[in-house]
PDB file of C-alpha atoms in Angstrom:
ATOM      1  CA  UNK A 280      97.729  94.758  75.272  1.00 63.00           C
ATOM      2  CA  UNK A 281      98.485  96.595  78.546  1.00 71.00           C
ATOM      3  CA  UNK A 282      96.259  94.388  80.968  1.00 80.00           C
ATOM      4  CA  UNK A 283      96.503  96.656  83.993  1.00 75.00           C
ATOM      5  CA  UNK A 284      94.392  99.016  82.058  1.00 77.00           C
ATOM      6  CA  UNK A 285      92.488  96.583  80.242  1.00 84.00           C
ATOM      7  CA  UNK A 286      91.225  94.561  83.353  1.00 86.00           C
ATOM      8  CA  UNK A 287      89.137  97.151  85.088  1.00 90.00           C
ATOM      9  CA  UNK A 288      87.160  96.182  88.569  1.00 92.00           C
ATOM     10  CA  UNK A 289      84.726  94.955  86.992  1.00 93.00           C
ATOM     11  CA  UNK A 290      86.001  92.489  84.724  1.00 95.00           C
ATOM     12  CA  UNK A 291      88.293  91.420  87.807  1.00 94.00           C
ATOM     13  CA  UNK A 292      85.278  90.804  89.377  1.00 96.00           C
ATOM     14  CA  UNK A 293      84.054  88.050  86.683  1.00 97.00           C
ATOM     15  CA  UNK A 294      87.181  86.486  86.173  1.00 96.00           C
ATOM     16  CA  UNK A 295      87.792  85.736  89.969  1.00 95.00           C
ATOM     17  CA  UNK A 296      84.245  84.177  90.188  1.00 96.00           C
ATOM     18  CA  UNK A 297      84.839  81.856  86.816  1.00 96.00           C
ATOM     19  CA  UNK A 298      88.502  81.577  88.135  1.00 93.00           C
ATOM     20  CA  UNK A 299      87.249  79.492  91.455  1.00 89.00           C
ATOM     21  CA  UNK A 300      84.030  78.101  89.711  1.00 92.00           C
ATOM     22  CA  UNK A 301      82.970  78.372  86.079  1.00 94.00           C
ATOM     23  CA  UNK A 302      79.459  80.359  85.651  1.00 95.00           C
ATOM     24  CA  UNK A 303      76.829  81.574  83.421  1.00 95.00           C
ATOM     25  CA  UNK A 304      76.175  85.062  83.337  1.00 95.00           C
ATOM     26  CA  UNK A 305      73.441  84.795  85.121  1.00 94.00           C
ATOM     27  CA  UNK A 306      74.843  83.182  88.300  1.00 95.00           C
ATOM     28  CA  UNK A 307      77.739  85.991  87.768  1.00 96.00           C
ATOM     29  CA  UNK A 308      75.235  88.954  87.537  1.00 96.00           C
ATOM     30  CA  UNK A 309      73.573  87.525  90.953  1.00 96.00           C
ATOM     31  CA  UNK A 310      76.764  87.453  92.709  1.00 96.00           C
ATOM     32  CA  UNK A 311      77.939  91.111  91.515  1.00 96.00           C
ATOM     33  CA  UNK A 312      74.687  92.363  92.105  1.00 96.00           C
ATOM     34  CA  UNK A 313      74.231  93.943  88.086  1.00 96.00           C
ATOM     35  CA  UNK A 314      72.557  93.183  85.072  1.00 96.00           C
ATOM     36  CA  UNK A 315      72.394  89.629  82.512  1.00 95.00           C
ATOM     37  CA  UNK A 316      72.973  92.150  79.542  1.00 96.00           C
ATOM     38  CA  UNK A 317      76.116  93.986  81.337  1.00 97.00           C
ATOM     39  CA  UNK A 318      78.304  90.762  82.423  1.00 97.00           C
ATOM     40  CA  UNK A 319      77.758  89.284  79.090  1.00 96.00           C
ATOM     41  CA  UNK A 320      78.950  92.318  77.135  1.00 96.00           C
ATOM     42  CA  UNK A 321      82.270  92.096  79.543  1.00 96.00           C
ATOM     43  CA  UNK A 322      82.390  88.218  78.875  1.00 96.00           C
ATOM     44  CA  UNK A 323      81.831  88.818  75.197  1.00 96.00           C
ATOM     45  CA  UNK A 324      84.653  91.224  75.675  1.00 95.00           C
ATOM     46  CA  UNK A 325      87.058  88.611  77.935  1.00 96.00           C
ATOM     47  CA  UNK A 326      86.224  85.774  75.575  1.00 95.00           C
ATOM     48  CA  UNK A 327      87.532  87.708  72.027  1.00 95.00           C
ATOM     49  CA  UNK A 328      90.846  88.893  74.415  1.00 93.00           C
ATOM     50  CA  UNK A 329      91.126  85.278  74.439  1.00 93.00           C
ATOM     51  CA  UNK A 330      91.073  85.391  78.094  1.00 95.00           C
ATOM     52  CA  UNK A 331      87.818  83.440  78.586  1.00 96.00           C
ATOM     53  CA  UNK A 332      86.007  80.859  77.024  1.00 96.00           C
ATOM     54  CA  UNK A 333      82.636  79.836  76.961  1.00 95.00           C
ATOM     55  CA  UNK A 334      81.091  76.231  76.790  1.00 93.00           C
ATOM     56  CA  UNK A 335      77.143  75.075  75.832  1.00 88.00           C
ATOM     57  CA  UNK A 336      75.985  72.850  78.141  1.00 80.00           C
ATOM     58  CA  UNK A 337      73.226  71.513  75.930  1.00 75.00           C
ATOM     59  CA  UNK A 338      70.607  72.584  78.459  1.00 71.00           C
ATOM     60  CA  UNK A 339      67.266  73.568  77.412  1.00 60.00           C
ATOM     61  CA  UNK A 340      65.055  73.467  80.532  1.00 66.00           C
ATOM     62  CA  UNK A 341      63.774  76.776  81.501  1.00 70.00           C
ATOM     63  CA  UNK A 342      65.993  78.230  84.114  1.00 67.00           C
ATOM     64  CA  UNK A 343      68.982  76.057  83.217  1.00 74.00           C
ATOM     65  CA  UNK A 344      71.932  77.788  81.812  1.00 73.00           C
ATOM     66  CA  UNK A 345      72.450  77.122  78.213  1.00 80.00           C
ATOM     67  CA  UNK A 346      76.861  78.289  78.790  1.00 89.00           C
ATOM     68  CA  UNK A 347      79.203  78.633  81.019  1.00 94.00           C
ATOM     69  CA  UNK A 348      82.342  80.621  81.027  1.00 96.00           C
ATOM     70  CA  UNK A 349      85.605  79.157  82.357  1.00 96.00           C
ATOM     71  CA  UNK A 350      89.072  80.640  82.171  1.00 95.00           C
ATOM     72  CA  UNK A 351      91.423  80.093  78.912  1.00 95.00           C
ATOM     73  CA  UNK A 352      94.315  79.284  81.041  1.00 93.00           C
ATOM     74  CA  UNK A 353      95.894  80.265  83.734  1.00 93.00           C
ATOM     75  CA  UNK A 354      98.244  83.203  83.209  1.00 92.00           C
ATOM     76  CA  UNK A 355     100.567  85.650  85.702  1.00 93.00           C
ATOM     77  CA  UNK A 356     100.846  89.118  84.943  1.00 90.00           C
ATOM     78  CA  UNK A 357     103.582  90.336  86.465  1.00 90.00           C
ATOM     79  CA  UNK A 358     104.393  94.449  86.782  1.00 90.00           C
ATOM     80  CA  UNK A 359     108.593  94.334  88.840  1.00 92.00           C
ATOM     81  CA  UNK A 360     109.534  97.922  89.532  1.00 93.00           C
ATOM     82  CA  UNK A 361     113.020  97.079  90.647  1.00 94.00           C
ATOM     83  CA  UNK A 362     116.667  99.095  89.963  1.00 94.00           C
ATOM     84  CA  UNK A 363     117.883  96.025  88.178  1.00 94.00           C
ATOM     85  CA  UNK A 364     115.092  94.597  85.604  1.00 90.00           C
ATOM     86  CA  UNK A 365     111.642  97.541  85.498  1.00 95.00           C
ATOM     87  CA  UNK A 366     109.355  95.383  83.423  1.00 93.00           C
ATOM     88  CA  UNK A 367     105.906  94.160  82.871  1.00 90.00           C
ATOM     89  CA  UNK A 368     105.224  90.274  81.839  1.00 90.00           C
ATOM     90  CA  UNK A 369     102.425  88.057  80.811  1.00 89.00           C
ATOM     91  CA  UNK A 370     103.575  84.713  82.028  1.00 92.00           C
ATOM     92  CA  UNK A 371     101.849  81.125  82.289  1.00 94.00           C
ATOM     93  CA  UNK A 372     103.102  79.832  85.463  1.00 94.00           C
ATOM     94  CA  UNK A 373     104.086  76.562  85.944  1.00 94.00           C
ATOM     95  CA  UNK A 374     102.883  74.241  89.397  1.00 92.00           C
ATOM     96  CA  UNK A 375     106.023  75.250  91.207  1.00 93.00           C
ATOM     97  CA  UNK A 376     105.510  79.148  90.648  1.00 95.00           C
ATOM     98  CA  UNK A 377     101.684  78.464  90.858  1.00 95.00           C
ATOM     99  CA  UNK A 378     102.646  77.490  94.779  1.00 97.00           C
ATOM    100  CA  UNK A 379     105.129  80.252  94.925  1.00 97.00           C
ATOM    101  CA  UNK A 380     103.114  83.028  93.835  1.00 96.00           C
ATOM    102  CA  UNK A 381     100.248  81.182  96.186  1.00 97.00           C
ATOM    103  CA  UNK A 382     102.543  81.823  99.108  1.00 98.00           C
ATOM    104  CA  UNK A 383     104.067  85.528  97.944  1.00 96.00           C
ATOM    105  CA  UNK A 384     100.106  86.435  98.328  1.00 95.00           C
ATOM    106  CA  UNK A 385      99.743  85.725 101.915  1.00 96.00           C
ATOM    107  CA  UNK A 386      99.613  89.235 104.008  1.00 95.00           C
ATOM    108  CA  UNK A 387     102.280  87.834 107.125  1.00 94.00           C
ATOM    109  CA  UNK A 388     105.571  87.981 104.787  1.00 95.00           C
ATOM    110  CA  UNK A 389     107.327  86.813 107.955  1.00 94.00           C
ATOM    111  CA  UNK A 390     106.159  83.306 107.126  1.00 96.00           C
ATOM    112  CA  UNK A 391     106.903  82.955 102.963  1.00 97.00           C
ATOM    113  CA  UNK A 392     110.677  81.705 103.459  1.00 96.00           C
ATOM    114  CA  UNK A 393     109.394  78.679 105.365  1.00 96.00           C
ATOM    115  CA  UNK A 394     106.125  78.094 103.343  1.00 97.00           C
ATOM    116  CA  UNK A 395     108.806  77.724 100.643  1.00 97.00           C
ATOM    117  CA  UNK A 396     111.126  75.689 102.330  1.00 97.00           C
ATOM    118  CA  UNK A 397     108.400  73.183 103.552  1.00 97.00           C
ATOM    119  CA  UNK A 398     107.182  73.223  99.857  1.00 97.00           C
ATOM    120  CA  UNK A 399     110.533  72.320  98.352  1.00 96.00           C
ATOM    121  CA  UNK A 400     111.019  69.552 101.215  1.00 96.00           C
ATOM    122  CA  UNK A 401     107.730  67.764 100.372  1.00 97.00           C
ATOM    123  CA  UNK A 402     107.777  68.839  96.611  1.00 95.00           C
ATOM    124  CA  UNK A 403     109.400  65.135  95.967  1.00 95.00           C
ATOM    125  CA  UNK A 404     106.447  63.544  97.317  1.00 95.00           C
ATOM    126  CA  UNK A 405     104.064  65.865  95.762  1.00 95.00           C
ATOM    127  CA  UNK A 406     101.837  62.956  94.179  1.00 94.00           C
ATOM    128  CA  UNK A 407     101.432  61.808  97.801  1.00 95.00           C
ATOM    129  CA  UNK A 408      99.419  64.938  98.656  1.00 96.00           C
ATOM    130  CA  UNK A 409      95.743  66.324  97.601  1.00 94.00           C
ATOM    131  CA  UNK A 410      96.331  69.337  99.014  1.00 95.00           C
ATOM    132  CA  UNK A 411      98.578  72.281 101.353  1.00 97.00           C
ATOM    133  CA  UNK A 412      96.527  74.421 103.312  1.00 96.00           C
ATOM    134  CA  UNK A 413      97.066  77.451 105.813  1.00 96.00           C
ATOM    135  CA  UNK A 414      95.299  78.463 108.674  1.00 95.00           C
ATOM    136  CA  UNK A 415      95.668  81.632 110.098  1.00 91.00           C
ATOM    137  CA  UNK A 416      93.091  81.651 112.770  1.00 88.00           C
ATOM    138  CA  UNK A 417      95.584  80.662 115.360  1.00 86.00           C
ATOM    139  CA  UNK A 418      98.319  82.871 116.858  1.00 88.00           C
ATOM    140  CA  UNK A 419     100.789  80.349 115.230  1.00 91.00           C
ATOM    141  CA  UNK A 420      99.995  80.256 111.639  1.00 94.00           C
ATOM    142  CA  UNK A 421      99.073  76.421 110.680  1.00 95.00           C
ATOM    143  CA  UNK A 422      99.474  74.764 107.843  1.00 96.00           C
ATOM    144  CA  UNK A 423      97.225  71.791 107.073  1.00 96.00           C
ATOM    145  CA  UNK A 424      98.728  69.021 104.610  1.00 96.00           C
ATOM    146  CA  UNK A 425      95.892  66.388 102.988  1.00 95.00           C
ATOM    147  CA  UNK A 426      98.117  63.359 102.704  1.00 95.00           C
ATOM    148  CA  UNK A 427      97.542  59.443 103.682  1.00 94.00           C
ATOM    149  CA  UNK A 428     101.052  59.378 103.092  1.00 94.00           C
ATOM    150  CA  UNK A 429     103.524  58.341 106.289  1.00 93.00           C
ATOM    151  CA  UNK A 430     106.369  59.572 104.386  1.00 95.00           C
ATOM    152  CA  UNK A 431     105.167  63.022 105.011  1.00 96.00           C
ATOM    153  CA  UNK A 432     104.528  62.721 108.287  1.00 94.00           C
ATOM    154  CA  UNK A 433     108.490  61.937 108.771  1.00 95.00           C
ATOM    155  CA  UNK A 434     109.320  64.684 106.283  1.00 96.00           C
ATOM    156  CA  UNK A 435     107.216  67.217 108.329  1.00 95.00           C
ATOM    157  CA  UNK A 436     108.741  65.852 112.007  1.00 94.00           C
ATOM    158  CA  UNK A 437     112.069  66.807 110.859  1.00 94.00           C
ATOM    159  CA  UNK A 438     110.727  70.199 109.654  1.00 94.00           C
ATOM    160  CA  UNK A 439     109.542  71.347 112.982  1.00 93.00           C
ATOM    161  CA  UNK A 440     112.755  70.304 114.266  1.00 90.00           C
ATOM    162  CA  UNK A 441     114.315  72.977 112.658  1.00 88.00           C
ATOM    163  CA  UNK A 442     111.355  75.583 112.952  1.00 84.00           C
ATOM    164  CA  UNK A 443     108.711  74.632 115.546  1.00 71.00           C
ATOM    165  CA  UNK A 444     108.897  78.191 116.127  1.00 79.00           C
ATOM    166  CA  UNK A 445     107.449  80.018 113.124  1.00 88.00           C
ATOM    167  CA  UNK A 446     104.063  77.180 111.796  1.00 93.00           C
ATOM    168  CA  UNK A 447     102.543  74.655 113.094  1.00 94.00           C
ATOM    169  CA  UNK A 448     101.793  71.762 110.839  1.00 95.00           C
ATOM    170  CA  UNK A 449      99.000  69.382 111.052  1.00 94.00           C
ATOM    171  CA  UNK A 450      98.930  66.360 108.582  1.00 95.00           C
ATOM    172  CA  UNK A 451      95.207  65.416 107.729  1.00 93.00           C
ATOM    173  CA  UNK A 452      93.957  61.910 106.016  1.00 88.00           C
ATOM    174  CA  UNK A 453      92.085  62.101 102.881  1.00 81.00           C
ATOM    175  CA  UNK A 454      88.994  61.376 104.764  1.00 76.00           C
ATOM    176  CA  UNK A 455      88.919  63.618 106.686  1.00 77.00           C
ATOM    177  CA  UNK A 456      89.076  66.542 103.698  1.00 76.00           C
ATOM    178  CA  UNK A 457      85.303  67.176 104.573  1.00 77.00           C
ATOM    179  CA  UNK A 458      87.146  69.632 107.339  1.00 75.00           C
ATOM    180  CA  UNK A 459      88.657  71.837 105.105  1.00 81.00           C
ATOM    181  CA  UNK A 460      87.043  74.970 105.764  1.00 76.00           C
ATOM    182  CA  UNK A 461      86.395  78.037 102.865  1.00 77.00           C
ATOM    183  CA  UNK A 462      88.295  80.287 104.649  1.00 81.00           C
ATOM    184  CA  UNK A 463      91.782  78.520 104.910  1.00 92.00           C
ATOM    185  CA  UNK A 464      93.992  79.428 102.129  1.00 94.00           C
ATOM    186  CA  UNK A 465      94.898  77.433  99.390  1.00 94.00           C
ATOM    187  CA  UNK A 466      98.896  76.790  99.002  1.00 96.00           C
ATOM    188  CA  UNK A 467      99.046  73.610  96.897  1.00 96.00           C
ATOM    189  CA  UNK A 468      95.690  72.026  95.262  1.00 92.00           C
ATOM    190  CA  UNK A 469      96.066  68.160  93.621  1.00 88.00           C
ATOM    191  CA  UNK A 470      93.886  68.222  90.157  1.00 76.00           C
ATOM    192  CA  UNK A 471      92.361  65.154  91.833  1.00 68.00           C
ATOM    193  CA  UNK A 472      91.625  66.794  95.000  1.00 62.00           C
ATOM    194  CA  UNK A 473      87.287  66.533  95.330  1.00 44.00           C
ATOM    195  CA  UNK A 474      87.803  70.169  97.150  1.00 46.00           C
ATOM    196  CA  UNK A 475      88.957  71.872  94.562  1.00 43.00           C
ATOM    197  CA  UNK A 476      85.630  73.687  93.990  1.00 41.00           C
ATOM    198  CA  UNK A 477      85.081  73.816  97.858  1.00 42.00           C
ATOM    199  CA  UNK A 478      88.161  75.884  99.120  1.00 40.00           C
ATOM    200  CA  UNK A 479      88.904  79.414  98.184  1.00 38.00           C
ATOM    201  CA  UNK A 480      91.643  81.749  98.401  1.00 43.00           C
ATOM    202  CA  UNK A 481      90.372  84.831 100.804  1.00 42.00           C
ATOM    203  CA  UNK A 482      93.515  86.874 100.282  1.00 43.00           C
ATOM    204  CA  UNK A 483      93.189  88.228  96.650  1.00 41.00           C
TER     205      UNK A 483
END
């Protein structure tokens, strides 16, 4: 299945809501601005590509939604027009490419070689983090790291060392995660982390 042409707009449009938060179809019709009947034909059409699935949630209060649709899994469909390897792939990324391809999406290109670099240098402590955040609302991109961790804060020292020129970095406890705001961008997200539903990727 060619999913370039299968994903139109408007099934992108569902499956980046349900992506960040899974939703009925009638929270989904709200957002889009369409009909009930409409968005569940398209789910009913994302759940048999196996790209969807849905879940009862037992509800039966008036008002209450009686399913929810989530994504299957998380999957990278890549299209690489290049001399050496022209090809389209579905792939399911692992965390290290999930934090790759998080950083290859950010507009300022100037900055992914160092996002990388200050991934790889903290990817050992990993664990140790709830998550990597960046803040372009500064004339010096910042990146914001959720960590209680001191290790880190030795690991990013050194780092700015060797590029205080490019990012700033900020380290931020875990109590303080109540600051993360819905418009930074989301590099690195722990499973654990209580934002997960909170912060959302603007650049997509």
């Amino acid at each position: 299945m060619e999913l370039d042409s299968f994903l139109t707009e408007s099934k992108w449009q569902i499956l980046k809501i349900i992506a960040k938060n899974p939703s009925s179809p009638v929270i989904i019709s709200k957002i889009i601005k369409t009909s009930v009947a409409y968005v569940s034909q398209q789910l009913k059409i994302l759940e048999a590509a196996n790209i969807v699935t849905k879940k009862r949630t037992g509800a039966v209060d008036k008002g209450k939604p009686r399913s929810v649709y989530s994504i299957s899994q998380d999957f990278v469909y890549l299209t690489i027009l290049t001399k050496e390897n022209p090809t389209k792939k579905k792939l399911t990324p692992n965390n290290h490419q999930k934090v790759t391809l998080n950083i290859w999406a950010i507009d300022n290109s100037d900055i992914h070689y160092y996002l990388e670099k200050l991934y790889w240098k903290l990817e050992s402590h990993i664990k140790n983090i709830n998550g990597i955040y960046l803040d372009s609302n500064h004339d010096k991109p910042k990146v914001i790291i959720l960590s209680n961790n001191k290790k880190i804060n030795d690991i990013t020292k050194t780092f700015l060392k060797e590029n205080n020129k490019i990012i700033d970095i900020e380290i931020m406890q875990d109590s303080k995660s109540n600051k993360i705001e819905n418009n930074f961008y989301t590099i690195f997200e722990s499973s654990n982390n209580s934002k997960l539903n909170m912060v959302t990727n603007n650049e997509s």
